[in-house]
PDB file of C-alpha atoms in Angstrom:
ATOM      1  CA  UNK A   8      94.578  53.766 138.192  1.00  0.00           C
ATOM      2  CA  UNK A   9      94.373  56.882 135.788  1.00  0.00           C
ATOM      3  CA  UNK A  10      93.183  60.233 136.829  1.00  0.00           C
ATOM      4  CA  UNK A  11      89.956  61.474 135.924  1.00  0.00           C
ATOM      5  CA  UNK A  12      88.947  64.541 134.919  1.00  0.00           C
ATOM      6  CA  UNK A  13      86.936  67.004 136.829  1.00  0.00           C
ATOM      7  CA  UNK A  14      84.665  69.443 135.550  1.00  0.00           C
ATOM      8  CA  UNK A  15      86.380  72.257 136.705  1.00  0.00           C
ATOM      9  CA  UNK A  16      89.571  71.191 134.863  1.00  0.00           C
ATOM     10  CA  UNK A  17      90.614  73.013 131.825  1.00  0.00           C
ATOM     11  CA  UNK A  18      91.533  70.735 128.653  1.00  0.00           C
ATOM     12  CA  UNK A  19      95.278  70.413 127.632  1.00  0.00           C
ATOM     13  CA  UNK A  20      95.974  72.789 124.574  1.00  0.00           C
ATOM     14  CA  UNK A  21      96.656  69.489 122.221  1.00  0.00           C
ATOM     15  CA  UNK A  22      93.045  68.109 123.902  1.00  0.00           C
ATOM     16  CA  UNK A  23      91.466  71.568 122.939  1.00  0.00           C
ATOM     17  CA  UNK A  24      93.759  71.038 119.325  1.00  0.00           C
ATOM     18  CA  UNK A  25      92.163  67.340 118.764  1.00  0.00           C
ATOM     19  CA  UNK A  26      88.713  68.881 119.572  1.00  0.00           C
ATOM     20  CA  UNK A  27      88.865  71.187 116.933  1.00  0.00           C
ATOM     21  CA  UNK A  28      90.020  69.228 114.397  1.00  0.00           C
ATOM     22  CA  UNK A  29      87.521  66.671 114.983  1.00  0.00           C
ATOM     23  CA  UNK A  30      85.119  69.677 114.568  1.00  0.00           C
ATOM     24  CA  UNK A  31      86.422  70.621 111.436  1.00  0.00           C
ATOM     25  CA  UNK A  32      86.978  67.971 109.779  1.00  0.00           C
ATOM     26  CA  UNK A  33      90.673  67.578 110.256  1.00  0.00           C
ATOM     27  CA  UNK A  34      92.523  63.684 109.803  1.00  0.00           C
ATOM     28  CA  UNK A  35      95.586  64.662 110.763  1.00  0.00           C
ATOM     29  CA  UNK A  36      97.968  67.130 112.636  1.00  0.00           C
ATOM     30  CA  UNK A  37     100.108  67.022 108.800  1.00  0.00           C
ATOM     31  CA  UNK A  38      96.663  68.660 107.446  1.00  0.00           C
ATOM     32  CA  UNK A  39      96.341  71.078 110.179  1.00  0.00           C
ATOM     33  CA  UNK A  40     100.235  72.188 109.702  1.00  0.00           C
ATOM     34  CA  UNK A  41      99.766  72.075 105.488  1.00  0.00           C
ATOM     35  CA  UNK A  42      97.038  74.482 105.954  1.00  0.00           C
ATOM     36  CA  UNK A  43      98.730  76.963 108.247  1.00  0.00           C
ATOM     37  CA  UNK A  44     102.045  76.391 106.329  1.00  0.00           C
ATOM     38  CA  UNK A  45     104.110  74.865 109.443  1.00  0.00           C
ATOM     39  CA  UNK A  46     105.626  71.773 110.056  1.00  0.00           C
ATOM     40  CA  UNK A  47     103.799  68.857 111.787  1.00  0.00           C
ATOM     41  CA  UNK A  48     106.492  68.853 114.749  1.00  0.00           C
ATOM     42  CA  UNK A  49     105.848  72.427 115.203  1.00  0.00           C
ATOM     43  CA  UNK A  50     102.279  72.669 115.330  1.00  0.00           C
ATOM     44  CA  UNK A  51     102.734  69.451 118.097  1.00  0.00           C
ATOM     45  CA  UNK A  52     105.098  71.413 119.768  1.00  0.00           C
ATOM     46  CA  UNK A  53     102.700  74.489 119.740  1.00  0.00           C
ATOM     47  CA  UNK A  54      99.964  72.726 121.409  1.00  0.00           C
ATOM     48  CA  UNK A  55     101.930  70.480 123.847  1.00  0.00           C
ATOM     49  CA  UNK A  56     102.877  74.086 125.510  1.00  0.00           C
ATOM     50  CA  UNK A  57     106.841  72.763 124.889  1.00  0.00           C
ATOM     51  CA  UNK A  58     107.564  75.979 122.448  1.00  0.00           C
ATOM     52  CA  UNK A  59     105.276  79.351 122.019  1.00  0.00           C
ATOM     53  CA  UNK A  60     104.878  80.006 118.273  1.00  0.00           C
ATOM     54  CA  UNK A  61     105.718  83.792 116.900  1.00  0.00           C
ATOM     55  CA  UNK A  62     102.505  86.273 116.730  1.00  0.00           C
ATOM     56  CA  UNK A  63     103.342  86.296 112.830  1.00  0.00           C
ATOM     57  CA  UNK A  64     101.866  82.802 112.968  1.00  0.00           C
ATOM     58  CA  UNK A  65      98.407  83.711 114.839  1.00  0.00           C
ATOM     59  CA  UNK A  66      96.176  84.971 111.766  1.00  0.00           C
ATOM     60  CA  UNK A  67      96.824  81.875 110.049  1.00  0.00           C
ATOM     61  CA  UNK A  68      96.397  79.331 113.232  1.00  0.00           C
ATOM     62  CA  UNK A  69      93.149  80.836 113.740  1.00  0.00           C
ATOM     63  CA  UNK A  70      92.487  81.129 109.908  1.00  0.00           C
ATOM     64  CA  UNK A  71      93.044  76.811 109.835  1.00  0.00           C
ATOM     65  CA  UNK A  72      91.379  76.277 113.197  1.00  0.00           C
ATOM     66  CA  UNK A  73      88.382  79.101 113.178  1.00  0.00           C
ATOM     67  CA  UNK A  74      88.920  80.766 115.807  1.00  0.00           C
ATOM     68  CA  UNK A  75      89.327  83.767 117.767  1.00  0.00           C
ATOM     69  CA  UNK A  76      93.059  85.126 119.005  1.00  0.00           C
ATOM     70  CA  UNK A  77      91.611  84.501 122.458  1.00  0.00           C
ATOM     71  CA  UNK A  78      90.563  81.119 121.882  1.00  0.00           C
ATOM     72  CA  UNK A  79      93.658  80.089 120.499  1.00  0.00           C
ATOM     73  CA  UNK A  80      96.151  82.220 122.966  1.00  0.00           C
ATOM     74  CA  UNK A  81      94.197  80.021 125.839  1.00  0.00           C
ATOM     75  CA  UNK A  82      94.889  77.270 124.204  1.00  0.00           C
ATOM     76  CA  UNK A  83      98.376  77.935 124.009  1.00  0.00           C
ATOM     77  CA  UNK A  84      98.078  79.342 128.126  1.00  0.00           C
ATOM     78  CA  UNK A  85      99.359  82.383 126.879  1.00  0.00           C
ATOM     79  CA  UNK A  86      96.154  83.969 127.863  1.00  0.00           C
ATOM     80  CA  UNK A  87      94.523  82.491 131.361  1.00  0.00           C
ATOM     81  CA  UNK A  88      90.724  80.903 131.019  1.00  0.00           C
ATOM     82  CA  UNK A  89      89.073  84.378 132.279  1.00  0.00           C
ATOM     83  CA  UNK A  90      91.488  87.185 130.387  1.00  0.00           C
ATOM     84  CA  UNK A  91      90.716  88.942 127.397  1.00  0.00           C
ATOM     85  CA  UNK A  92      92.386  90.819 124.708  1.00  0.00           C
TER      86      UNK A  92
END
């Protein structure tokens, strides 16, 4: 039987990835990494919390995916749900 999700559960940083690509428009994790000027492998990597990308990289992940430092550094669990920069 697979789990379920409970409300109190935070999304996975490639659910939270998927999400905003849907919201933007995005076909493909190749269109995402074209943007930002990474490799598809890395930007899966990235978001499946196996690797933490540099902090050169930020401005343009949250350039691609609109969004704040903070969003995307809680994506990544860098940042926990309630800290700030």
């Amino acid at each position: 039987m697979a789990a379920t999700k409970t409300r109190n559960q935070s999304t996975t940083g490639l659910e939270w990835l998927r999400a905003r690509m849907d919201k933007l428009g995005y076909g493909s994790l190749e269109e995402v990494a074209r943007e930002i000027g990474i490799n598809r492998g890395n930007l899966y990597r990235y978001f499946s919390l196996e690797t933490r990308p540099s902090v050169a990289l930020l401005p343009d992940l949250c350039a691609a995916l609109k969004s704040s430092p903070a969003e995307i550094l809680k994506a990544l669990e860098i940042l926990g749900p309630n800290d700030r920069l």
